[in-house]
Amino acid sequence: MRAVRVVATGPLVTVQDAGRVGFAHLGVPRSGWLDDPAARLANRLVGNPEDAAVLEVVLGGLVLEPTAAMAVAVTGAPAEVRVGDRSVAHGAAVPVRAGARLSLGTPPAGLRSYVALAGGVAVEPVLGSRATDTLSGTGPPTVAAGDVLPVGAATGEPSAAEAVPGQPGPAVLEATPGPRADWFTAAALGTLATSAYTVEPASDRVALRLSGPPLGRAVTAELPSEGMVLGAVQVPPDGQPVVFLADHPTTGGYPVVAVVDRTSVWRCAQLRPGEQLRFRVRGAPR
Amino acid sequence: MRVLPVGVDALLVEVASAEEATSLYAAARSASVGARVGVGDVVPAARTVLFDGVRDREALERWLAGVDLAARPADERRDPVVLPTVYDGEDLDDVARAWGMTRAEAVATHSGTEFTVAFCGFAPGFAYCTGLPEELAVPRLERPRVRVPAGSVGVAGPFTGVYPRTSPGGWRLLGRTDARLWDAAAEPPALLAPGTVVRFEEVS
């Protein structure tokens, strides 16, 4: 059997793919990888279909031993990648022999690295996806030392290309106002669009929790629960925005002032507690 | 009906009541709107239906304009799911008092009501069931319980629900059922999907 043996993990390692669509009406979150471009890149590098299952690794610490030779690529947070004692490239397909040890150091920046294995992680899908949903417990369990993860047969050739590391620019989230912007004061969207917000330690795969200038409510009534989307900026009574990520609850009872675009919500995957971000809100006062 | 944009590829449709939301959701299901106009998820809730992952927004808005919210699609109507329930919940006496009833009257009222699943949320397979009259709405517990056993039947606000698995929870508990509410490997995985008619049958 093609597989990898998990020798050690860091703070959190999960199996992730593009997530489950079509079960939100039953209360099942979408789940799936947080840094969509990085995970897809890792798959392309090892010759996988883009939506194959990968490992999402928070702050490094993962050590794997393949039971068969396979190509591996690490993308996302720039953890040092080693095969045995040898340092190898991040953002490139690397051949790993059977029984050799692949290890990830702690990345100097960013939070989540993605490890693609040629053939993809082949754990049993649940509701059409191999993603671990940390909110509802749907999907495979969190990866732990001692696990043996099955790997599929390689279907493509590893790429000879090396990914150009992304420029660590300022974290700006593009957002669209609504659906409940009218529940906030006239100043709130301007505050959101012009202030820096700091990532709080309680952030996880469910949501990025922020602190900064509070967003005032104009309507103080209770909102009946309504459907929530990836990137929704929900505002609880304390006025501090919360950005919903992949494992977000399917419904919520606090108003959503704006929604972060799919094209920039992935940036939330790499923000550490204490780091700052800004919102660029379409049509908001600057 | 009010259509609110949600980001670049979702629409939140706000209606006047839970019944209208149920009708709109049922219409969307029976018309296979998801497949026809390209929608990833259709998520009913208390006063809204969310259409997420919309590829053709104009086609969806055209379809919405033709929906009759007063219609109850007859073909969606199925035999009720009957949940055998032991009414021995920790909060049954408190709820009976809030309803101005004896314990036996409260059980008769709850088990004599035909419920409809308005929407799911909180956890996979957790159904928010409507059917109790508005005046019987009760607030959630001030201090949620740390551990509510799987199968617990509770009420909160205007809703009745059953905990699919053991979890924290703030609903007032009337009783418990052995019915399996959620099985990810089953088809369908949820016993109580939106639109399902539900009755609770008293057993001892």
Short mmCIF file of C-alpha atoms in Angstrom, two decimals:
data_model
loop_
_atom_site.label_atom_id
_atom_site.label_comp_id
_atom_site.label_asym_id
_atom_site.label_seq_id
_atom_site.Cartn_x
_atom_site.Cartn_y
_atom_site.Cartn_z
CA MET A 1 0.00 0.00 0.00
CA ARG A 2 1.17 3.51 -0.80
CA ALA A 3 1.03 5.44 2.46
CA VAL A 4 2.84 7.85 4.74
CA ARG A 5 3.57 7.13 8.38
CA VAL A 6 3.15 10.16 10.63
CA VAL A 7 6.14 10.33 12.98
CA ALA A 8 5.34 13.67 14.65
CA THR A 9 3.01 16.65 14.30
CA GLY A 10 3.11 20.27 15.39
CA PRO A 11 0.17 22.22 16.89
CA LEU A 12 -2.39 21.05 14.29
CA VAL A 13 -2.27 18.92 11.16
CA THR A 14 -5.49 18.14 9.25
CA VAL A 15 -6.40 16.52 5.95
CA GLN A 16 -8.02 19.11 3.67
CA ASP A 17 -9.40 19.35 0.16
CA ALA A 18 -11.68 21.93 -1.48
CA GLY A 19 -14.42 21.09 1.08
CA ARG A 20 -18.02 19.89 0.93
CA VAL A 21 -20.60 21.83 -0.98
CA GLY A 22 -24.31 21.02 -0.89
CA PHE A 23 -24.79 20.03 2.77
CA ALA A 24 -25.05 23.46 4.43
CA HIS A 25 -28.86 23.05 4.65
CA LEU A 26 -28.24 20.10 7.01
CA GLY A 27 -25.93 22.16 9.22
CA VAL A 28 -22.67 20.83 7.75
CA PRO A 29 -19.97 23.50 7.29
CA ARG A 30 -18.09 23.73 3.99
CA SER A 31 -14.67 23.12 5.59
CA GLY A 32 -11.68 22.64 3.26
CA TRP A 33 -8.24 24.23 3.03
CA LEU A 34 -7.95 27.85 4.18
CA ASP A 35 -5.18 28.96 1.78
CA ASP A 36 -6.79 27.92 -1.49
CA PRO A 37 -4.03 29.15 -3.88
CA ALA A 38 -1.24 27.51 -1.83
CA ALA A 39 -3.02 24.15 -1.59
CA ARG A 40 -3.83 24.07 -5.32
CA LEU A 41 -0.26 25.03 -6.17
CA ALA A 42 1.09 22.16 -4.04
CA ASN A 43 -1.14 19.73 -5.94
CA ARG A 44 -0.05 21.08 -9.33
CA LEU A 45 3.60 20.78 -8.36
CA VAL A 46 3.34 17.03 -7.64
CA GLY A 47 1.14 16.38 -10.69
CA ASN A 48 -2.14 15.89 -8.79
CA PRO A 49 -5.56 17.16 -9.83
CA GLU A 50 -5.87 20.58 -8.13
CA ASP A 51 -8.56 19.41 -5.73
CA ALA A 52 -6.73 16.35 -4.33
CA ALA A 53 -6.51 16.10 -0.55
CA VAL A 54 -3.39 17.58 1.09
CA LEU A 55 -2.15 18.09 4.64
CA GLU A 56 -2.69 21.51 6.22
CA VAL A 57 0.08 22.08 8.77
CA VAL A 58 -0.13 24.87 11.37
CA LEU A 59 3.33 26.19 12.39
CA GLY A 60 5.33 23.24 11.07
CA GLY A 61 6.45 20.31 13.20
CA LEU A 62 5.22 17.59 10.85
CA VAL A 63 7.48 14.57 10.24
CA LEU A 64 6.41 11.98 7.64
CA GLU A 65 7.86 8.70 6.38
CA PRO A 66 6.51 7.50 3.03
CA THR A 67 6.23 3.72 2.65
CA ALA A 68 6.92 4.09 -1.09
CA ALA A 69 8.94 6.60 -3.10
CA MET A 70 6.80 9.61 -3.97
CA ALA A 71 7.01 13.26 -4.98
CA VAL A 72 6.10 15.75 -2.28
CA ALA A 73 5.64 19.54 -2.40
CA VAL A 74 5.34 22.02 0.44
CA THR A 75 3.73 25.43 -0.15
CA GLY A 76 2.11 28.16 1.93
CA ALA A 77 3.92 29.31 5.08
CA PRO A 78 7.66 29.00 4.23
CA ALA A 79 8.66 26.26 6.67
CA GLU A 80 12.11 24.80 6.17
CA VAL A 81 11.67 21.46 4.39
CA ARG A 82 14.15 18.64 5.05
CA VAL A 83 14.47 15.17 3.65
CA GLY A 84 16.61 13.31 6.16
CA ASP A 85 19.36 15.82 7.08
CA ARG A 86 19.19 17.62 3.76
CA SER A 87 17.40 20.93 3.31
CA VAL A 88 15.25 20.91 0.15
CA ALA A 89 13.20 23.45 -1.74
CA HIS A 90 9.91 24.90 -0.52
CA GLY A 91 7.47 25.44 -3.39
CA ALA A 92 8.83 22.63 -5.58
CA ALA A 93 8.25 18.93 -6.15
CA VAL A 94 10.81 16.94 -4.17
CA PRO A 95 11.35 13.17 -4.58
CA VAL A 96 11.29 11.31 -1.26
CA ARG A 97 12.46 7.69 -1.05
CA ALA A 98 10.58 5.00 0.87
CA GLY A 99 11.49 5.23 4.54
CA ALA A 100 13.17 8.66 4.22
CA ARG A 101 11.98 11.31 6.65
CA LEU A 102 10.33 14.48 5.41
CA SER A 103 10.16 17.17 8.09
CA LEU A 104 8.84 20.72 8.31
CA GLY A 105 10.47 23.33 10.54
CA THR A 106 8.63 26.25 12.11
CA PRO A 107 7.94 28.85 9.41
CA PRO A 108 9.49 32.28 10.11
CA ALA A 109 6.32 33.93 8.77
CA GLY A 110 2.79 32.85 7.98
CA LEU A 111 0.89 30.12 9.75
CA ARG A 112 -0.21 27.28 7.50
CA SER A 113 1.93 25.16 5.16
CA TYR A 114 0.45 22.66 2.70
CA VAL A 115 1.99 19.27 1.96
CA ALA A 116 0.87 17.59 -1.26
CA LEU A 117 1.78 13.94 -1.83
CA ALA A 118 1.75 12.61 -5.41
CA GLY A 119 -1.54 10.69 -5.64
CA GLY A 120 -3.19 12.68 -2.86
CA VAL A 121 -4.12 11.71 0.70
CA ALA A 122 -6.60 8.88 0.15
CA VAL A 123 -8.49 8.65 3.45
CA GLU A 124 -12.16 7.68 3.11
CA PRO A 125 -14.29 10.67 2.00
CA VAL A 126 -17.25 11.73 4.16
CA LEU A 127 -20.13 13.45 2.33
CA GLY A 128 -18.00 13.75 -0.78
CA SER A 129 -14.95 15.34 0.83
CA ARG A 130 -11.83 14.32 2.76
CA ALA A 131 -11.67 17.63 4.65
CA THR A 132 -11.56 17.62 8.45
CA ASP A 133 -14.18 20.00 9.77
CA THR A 134 -13.00 21.11 13.20
CA LEU A 135 -16.38 22.66 14.12
CA SER A 136 -18.69 19.70 13.61
CA GLY A 137 -16.18 16.84 13.63
CA THR A 138 -17.20 15.75 10.11
CA GLY A 139 -14.47 14.09 8.04
CA PRO A 140 -11.27 12.32 9.08
CA PRO A 141 -9.88 12.87 12.57
CA THR A 142 -7.06 15.36 13.17
CA VAL A 143 -3.73 13.83 12.08
CA ALA A 144 -1.72 12.39 15.00
CA ALA A 145 1.70 10.78 15.46
CA GLY A 146 1.45 7.06 14.72
CA ASP A 147 -1.20 7.48 12.00
CA VAL A 148 -0.67 5.77 8.67
CA LEU A 149 -2.36 7.80 5.93
CA PRO A 150 -3.13 6.04 2.65
CA VAL A 151 -1.91 7.80 -0.49
CA GLY A 152 -3.48 7.34 -3.93
CA ALA A 153 -1.68 6.26 -7.09
CA ALA A 154 0.13 9.13 -8.79
CA THR A 155 -1.78 10.23 -11.87
CA GLY A 156 0.48 12.93 -13.28
CA GLU A 157 4.13 13.91 -13.58
CA PRO A 158 5.66 16.19 -10.95
CA SER A 159 6.38 19.68 -12.27
CA ALA A 160 9.94 20.82 -12.78
CA ALA A 161 8.88 24.36 -11.95
CA GLU A 162 9.64 26.12 -8.70
CA ALA A 163 7.00 28.44 -7.36
CA VAL A 164 8.07 32.04 -6.96
CA PRO A 165 7.47 32.85 -3.30
CA GLY A 166 4.62 35.33 -2.91
CA GLN A 167 5.58 38.82 -1.82
CA PRO A 168 4.56 39.31 1.82
CA GLY A 169 2.60 42.49 1.14
CA PRO A 170 0.26 44.23 3.56
CA ALA A 171 -2.71 42.09 4.51
CA VAL A 172 -5.63 43.76 2.76
CA LEU A 173 -8.97 41.98 2.50
CA GLU A 174 -11.21 43.05 -0.38
CA ALA A 175 -14.80 43.14 0.83
CA THR A 176 -18.31 43.90 -0.39
CA PRO A 177 -20.77 45.66 1.96
CA GLY A 178 -23.87 43.84 3.14
CA PRO A 179 -26.09 41.94 3.59
CA ARG A 180 -26.79 43.70 6.91
CA ALA A 181 -24.75 46.90 6.52
CA ASP A 182 -27.98 48.80 7.23
CA TRP A 183 -27.99 47.38 10.78
CA PHE A 184 -24.90 49.48 11.54
CA THR A 185 -24.34 53.19 12.06
CA ALA A 186 -23.58 55.34 9.02
CA ALA A 187 -19.96 55.56 10.23
CA ALA A 188 -19.41 51.81 10.65
CA LEU A 189 -18.46 50.91 7.05
CA GLY A 190 -16.03 53.85 6.99
CA THR A 191 -14.51 52.64 10.26
CA LEU A 192 -14.13 49.14 8.84
CA ALA A 193 -12.56 50.50 5.64
CA THR A 194 -10.08 52.88 7.27
CA SER A 195 -8.93 51.13 10.45
CA ALA A 196 -6.27 48.53 11.17
CA TYR A 197 -7.55 45.43 12.97
CA THR A 198 -5.41 43.06 15.00
CA VAL A 199 -5.73 39.26 14.81
CA GLU A 200 -6.71 37.78 18.18
CA PRO A 201 -5.25 34.53 19.59
CA ALA A 202 -8.70 32.87 19.65
CA SER A 203 -8.63 32.73 15.82
CA ASP A 204 -8.84 29.28 14.24
CA ARG A 205 -10.24 27.44 11.21
CA VAL A 206 -13.74 28.61 12.16
CA ALA A 207 -13.05 32.33 12.22
CA LEU A 208 -10.46 35.06 12.33
CA ARG A 209 -11.31 37.06 15.44
CA LEU A 210 -10.24 40.70 15.32
CA SER A 211 -9.84 43.64 17.69
CA GLY A 212 -9.87 47.30 16.76
CA PRO A 213 -12.28 50.22 16.55
CA PRO A 214 -15.75 48.80 17.32
CA LEU A 215 -18.49 48.89 14.69
CA GLY A 216 -21.61 50.55 16.10
CA ARG A 217 -25.08 49.14 15.59
CA ALA A 218 -27.99 51.28 14.40
CA VAL A 219 -30.51 48.44 14.82
CA THR A 220 -30.22 46.72 18.19
CA ALA A 221 -32.99 44.15 17.65
CA GLU A 222 -32.07 40.48 17.72
CA LEU A 223 -31.41 39.06 14.24
CA PRO A 224 -33.18 35.75 13.56
CA SER A 225 -30.56 33.13 12.59
CA GLU A 226 -29.65 33.31 8.90
CA GLY A 227 -27.34 31.48 6.50
CA MET A 228 -23.66 32.42 6.64
CA VAL A 229 -21.01 32.34 3.90
CA LEU A 230 -17.23 31.97 3.77
CA GLY A 231 -15.71 35.42 4.38
CA ALA A 232 -18.75 36.85 6.18
CA VAL A 233 -17.69 39.65 8.55
CA GLN A 234 -20.04 39.02 11.46
CA VAL A 235 -20.28 41.56 14.25
CA PRO A 236 -21.30 40.41 17.76
CA PRO A 237 -22.63 42.92 20.32
CA ASP A 238 -19.12 44.03 21.38
CA GLY A 239 -18.64 45.52 17.87
CA GLN A 240 -15.42 43.55 17.14
CA PRO A 241 -15.55 41.96 13.67
CA VAL A 242 -15.19 38.20 13.16
CA VAL A 243 -14.30 36.88 9.67
CA PHE A 244 -15.86 33.46 9.02
CA LEU A 245 -13.42 30.92 7.57
CA ALA A 246 -13.90 27.40 6.14
CA ASP A 247 -15.26 25.67 9.27
CA HIS A 248 -17.80 28.43 9.99
CA PRO A 249 -21.26 27.56 11.33
CA THR A 250 -23.85 27.35 8.56
CA THR A 251 -26.20 29.80 10.28
CA GLY A 252 -25.56 32.68 12.66
CA GLY A 253 -27.51 35.23 14.66
CA TYR A 254 -25.31 38.32 14.45
CA PRO A 255 -25.50 40.77 11.53
CA VAL A 256 -22.94 40.58 8.72
CA VAL A 257 -21.63 44.03 7.81
CA ALA A 258 -19.58 42.93 4.76
CA VAL A 259 -18.27 39.82 3.02
CA VAL A 260 -14.60 39.26 2.13
CA ASP A 261 -14.16 38.19 -1.51
CA ARG A 262 -13.11 34.62 -2.28
CA THR A 263 -10.10 36.08 -4.05
CA SER A 264 -8.66 37.50 -0.82
CA VAL A 265 -10.16 35.49 2.04
CA TRP A 266 -7.25 33.01 1.74
CA ARG A 267 -4.93 35.67 3.18
CA CYS A 268 -6.60 35.04 6.56
CA ALA A 269 -4.96 31.58 6.54
CA GLN A 270 -1.51 33.07 7.01
CA LEU A 271 -2.14 35.79 9.61
CA ARG A 272 -0.74 35.18 13.06
CA PRO A 273 -2.23 36.46 16.30
CA GLY A 274 -0.97 40.01 16.87
CA GLU A 275 -0.60 40.77 13.15
CA GLN A 276 -2.69 43.51 11.57
CA LEU A 277 -4.96 43.62 8.57
CA ARG A 278 -7.10 46.14 6.76
CA PHE A 279 -10.32 45.90 4.80
CA ARG A 280 -10.85 47.54 1.43
CA VAL A 281 -14.63 47.87 1.27
CA ARG A 282 -16.22 48.59 -2.11
CA GLY A 283 -18.08 51.90 -2.10
CA ALA A 284 -17.21 52.71 1.52
CA PRO A 285 -15.96 56.16 2.57
CA ARG A 286 -12.14 56.19 2.51
CA MET B 1 -39.50 39.36 -0.47
CA ARG B 2 -36.27 41.31 -0.23
CA VAL B 3 -33.10 40.20 -2.02
CA LEU B 4 -29.87 41.17 -0.27
CA PRO B 5 -26.47 40.72 -1.93
CA VAL B 6 -23.96 38.66 0.09
CA GLY B 7 -20.47 39.22 -1.27
CA VAL B 8 -19.92 38.58 -4.96
CA ASP B 9 -21.62 35.20 -5.43
CA ALA B 10 -24.43 34.79 -2.90
CA LEU B 11 -27.92 36.20 -2.34
CA LEU B 12 -29.88 36.31 0.91
CA VAL B 13 -33.62 36.35 0.33
CA GLU B 14 -35.56 37.77 3.25
CA VAL B 15 -39.23 36.84 3.65
CA ALA B 16 -41.93 37.61 6.23
CA SER B 17 -42.07 34.40 8.27
CA ALA B 18 -40.60 30.96 8.92
CA GLU B 19 -43.49 29.51 6.88
CA GLU B 20 -42.58 31.64 3.87
CA ALA B 21 -38.94 30.63 4.23
CA THR B 22 -40.03 26.97 4.28
CA SER B 23 -42.15 27.55 1.14
CA LEU B 24 -39.32 29.30 -0.70
CA TYR B 25 -36.86 26.56 0.25
CA ALA B 26 -39.31 23.84 -0.83
CA ALA B 27 -39.89 25.64 -4.14
CA ALA B 28 -36.14 25.89 -4.72
CA ARG B 29 -35.72 22.17 -4.01
CA SER B 30 -38.60 21.00 -6.17
CA ALA B 31 -37.55 23.24 -9.06
CA SER B 32 -33.93 21.98 -8.73
CA VAL B 33 -32.86 25.61 -8.83
CA GLY B 34 -29.38 24.68 -7.69
CA ALA B 35 -28.72 22.61 -10.79
CA ARG B 36 -30.66 24.83 -13.21
CA VAL B 37 -29.12 28.20 -12.45
CA GLY B 38 -25.96 26.99 -10.75
CA VAL B 39 -26.12 27.35 -6.97
CA GLY B 40 -23.78 25.52 -4.58
CA ASP B 41 -25.83 25.62 -1.38
CA VAL B 42 -29.41 26.64 -0.57
CA VAL B 43 -29.70 27.32 3.16
CA PRO B 44 -33.09 28.06 4.75
CA ALA B 45 -33.21 29.82 8.14
CA ALA B 46 -35.70 31.57 10.41
CA ARG B 47 -36.72 34.38 8.01
CA THR B 48 -34.40 33.90 5.07
CA VAL B 49 -33.10 31.54 2.42
CA LEU B 50 -29.44 31.89 1.44
CA PHE B 51 -28.35 30.99 -2.10
CA ASP B 52 -24.57 30.53 -1.93
CA GLY B 53 -22.14 29.95 -4.79
CA VAL B 54 -24.47 31.46 -7.41
CA ARG B 55 -23.06 31.30 -10.94
CA ASP B 56 -25.94 33.02 -12.78
CA ARG B 57 -27.35 35.71 -10.52
CA GLU B 58 -29.76 37.12 -13.11
CA ALA B 59 -31.30 33.71 -13.78
CA LEU B 60 -31.77 33.19 -10.04
CA GLU B 61 -33.41 36.61 -9.62
CA ARG B 62 -35.75 35.86 -12.55
CA TRP B 63 -36.73 32.57 -10.89
CA LEU B 64 -37.27 34.29 -7.52
CA ALA B 65 -39.60 36.84 -9.10
CA GLY B 66 -41.96 34.01 -10.12
CA VAL B 67 -42.12 32.17 -6.77
CA ASP B 68 -45.48 32.05 -4.95
CA LEU B 69 -44.61 32.16 -1.24
CA ALA B 70 -48.16 31.28 -0.24
CA ALA B 71 -48.04 27.96 -2.07
CA ARG B 72 -47.33 24.79 -0.11
CA PRO B 73 -45.97 22.34 -2.63
CA ALA B 74 -48.16 19.27 -2.18
CA ASP B 75 -45.63 16.84 -3.64
CA GLU B 76 -43.12 17.73 -0.91
CA ARG B 77 -45.57 16.57 1.73
CA ARG B 78 -44.55 13.23 3.19
CA ASP B 79 -45.67 11.05 6.08
CA PRO B 80 -44.39 12.54 9.31
CA VAL B 81 -41.22 11.20 10.91
CA VAL B 82 -42.35 9.95 14.33
CA LEU B 83 -39.82 10.25 17.15
CA PRO B 84 -40.64 8.03 20.17
CA THR B 85 -39.91 10.31 23.12
CA VAL B 86 -39.59 9.75 26.85
CA TYR B 87 -40.84 12.99 28.42
CA ASP B 88 -38.64 13.11 31.52
CA GLY B 89 -36.51 16.19 30.71
CA GLU B 90 -34.89 18.25 33.44
CA ASP B 91 -36.74 21.40 32.36
CA LEU B 92 -40.18 19.87 31.74
CA ASP B 93 -41.67 21.27 34.96
CA ASP B 94 -40.29 24.75 34.26
CA VAL B 95 -41.62 24.73 30.70
CA ALA B 96 -45.06 23.45 31.85
CA ARG B 97 -45.17 26.31 34.37
CA ALA B 98 -44.20 28.84 31.66
CA TRP B 99 -46.97 27.45 29.48
CA GLY B 100 -49.49 27.64 32.39
CA MET B 101 -50.09 23.90 32.21
CA THR B 102 -49.66 20.75 34.25
CA ARG B 103 -46.80 18.45 33.31
CA ALA B 104 -49.27 16.06 31.61
CA GLU B 105 -50.85 18.92 29.65
CA ALA B 106 -47.45 20.14 28.48
CA VAL B 107 -46.54 16.64 27.27
CA ALA B 108 -49.93 16.31 25.53
CA THR B 109 -49.44 19.69 23.86
CA HIS B 110 -45.94 18.90 22.62
CA SER B 111 -46.71 15.33 21.51
CA GLY B 112 -49.96 16.50 19.91
CA THR B 113 -48.29 19.09 17.71
CA GLU B 114 -47.31 18.49 14.09
CA PHE B 115 -43.95 20.12 13.54
CA THR B 116 -42.12 21.06 10.35
CA VAL B 117 -38.34 21.34 10.10
CA ALA B 118 -37.78 24.99 9.21
CA PHE B 119 -34.00 24.75 8.97
CA CYS B 120 -30.89 23.02 10.32
CA GLY B 121 -27.93 24.59 12.04
CA PHE B 122 -25.78 24.56 15.17
CA ALA B 123 -24.60 21.00 14.37
CA PRO B 124 -25.06 18.56 11.48
CA GLY B 125 -28.61 17.23 11.64
CA PHE B 126 -29.79 19.65 14.36
CA ALA B 127 -33.27 20.66 13.14
CA TYR B 128 -35.16 23.78 14.16
CA CYS B 129 -38.80 22.57 14.15
CA THR B 130 -41.73 24.99 14.03
CA GLY B 131 -45.31 24.20 14.98
CA LEU B 132 -45.83 25.35 18.56
CA PRO B 133 -47.98 28.48 18.79
CA GLU B 134 -46.03 31.71 19.24
CA GLU B 135 -47.32 32.28 22.79
CA LEU B 136 -45.56 29.10 23.94
CA ALA B 137 -42.11 30.45 23.01
CA VAL B 138 -39.68 30.14 25.93
CA PRO B 139 -36.26 31.78 26.31
CA ARG B 140 -33.05 29.74 26.22
CA LEU B 141 -31.44 28.85 29.54
CA GLU B 142 -29.55 31.80 31.04
CA ARG B 143 -26.61 29.46 31.59
CA PRO B 144 -26.26 26.83 28.87
CA ARG B 145 -25.45 23.30 30.00
CA VAL B 146 -21.90 22.14 29.37
CA ARG B 147 -23.12 18.70 28.30
CA VAL B 148 -26.48 17.84 26.77
CA PRO B 149 -26.75 14.13 25.89
CA ALA B 150 -27.42 13.04 22.29
CA GLY B 151 -31.15 12.52 21.67
CA SER B 152 -32.26 15.23 24.12
CA VAL B 153 -35.49 16.92 22.97
CA GLY B 154 -35.64 20.61 23.84
CA VAL B 155 -37.41 23.89 23.20
CA ALA B 156 -36.00 27.40 22.75
CA GLY B 157 -37.77 30.45 21.41
CA PRO B 158 -40.51 29.22 19.07
CA PHE B 159 -38.52 26.08 18.11
CA THR B 160 -38.28 22.45 19.12
CA GLY B 161 -35.08 20.54 18.43
CA VAL B 162 -33.24 17.29 19.13
CA TYR B 163 -29.50 17.18 19.89
CA PRO B 164 -27.95 14.82 17.26
CA ARG B 165 -24.85 14.30 19.42
CA THR B 166 -23.72 15.15 22.90
CA SER B 167 -22.73 18.81 23.03
CA PRO B 168 -23.07 21.98 25.09
CA GLY B 169 -26.50 23.55 24.76
CA GLY B 170 -28.96 26.09 26.10
CA TRP B 171 -32.30 24.60 25.07
CA ARG B 172 -34.86 23.66 27.76
CA LEU B 173 -35.05 19.88 27.86
CA LEU B 174 -38.44 18.14 27.70
CA GLY B 175 -37.29 14.58 27.13
CA ARG B 176 -35.19 12.23 25.04
CA THR B 177 -35.45 9.99 22.00
CA ASP B 178 -33.40 6.99 20.84
CA ALA B 179 -33.86 7.99 17.17
CA ARG B 180 -30.61 8.43 15.23
CA LEU B 181 -30.68 12.01 14.00
CA TRP B 182 -27.41 12.05 12.06
CA ASP B 183 -25.37 9.44 10.20
CA ALA B 184 -22.86 10.87 7.73
CA ALA B 185 -22.63 7.47 5.97
CA ALA B 186 -26.41 7.21 5.44
CA GLU B 187 -28.42 8.59 2.52
CA PRO B 188 -29.88 10.99 3.45
CA PRO B 189 -27.49 11.69 6.37
CA ALA B 190 -30.01 13.77 8.36
CA LEU B 191 -33.25 12.20 9.66
CA LEU B 192 -34.76 15.69 9.88
CA ALA B 193 -33.97 17.74 6.77
CA PRO B 194 -35.68 21.09 6.10
CA GLY B 195 -39.32 20.58 5.11
CA THR B 196 -39.68 17.25 6.99
CA VAL B 197 -42.88 16.86 9.03
CA VAL B 198 -42.19 15.59 12.57
CA ARG B 199 -44.23 14.26 15.47
CA PHE B 200 -43.03 13.36 18.96
CA GLU B 201 -44.79 10.29 20.35
CA GLU B 202 -44.82 9.78 24.11
CA VAL B 203 -43.34 6.46 25.21
CA SER B 204 -42.30 5.29 28.65
#
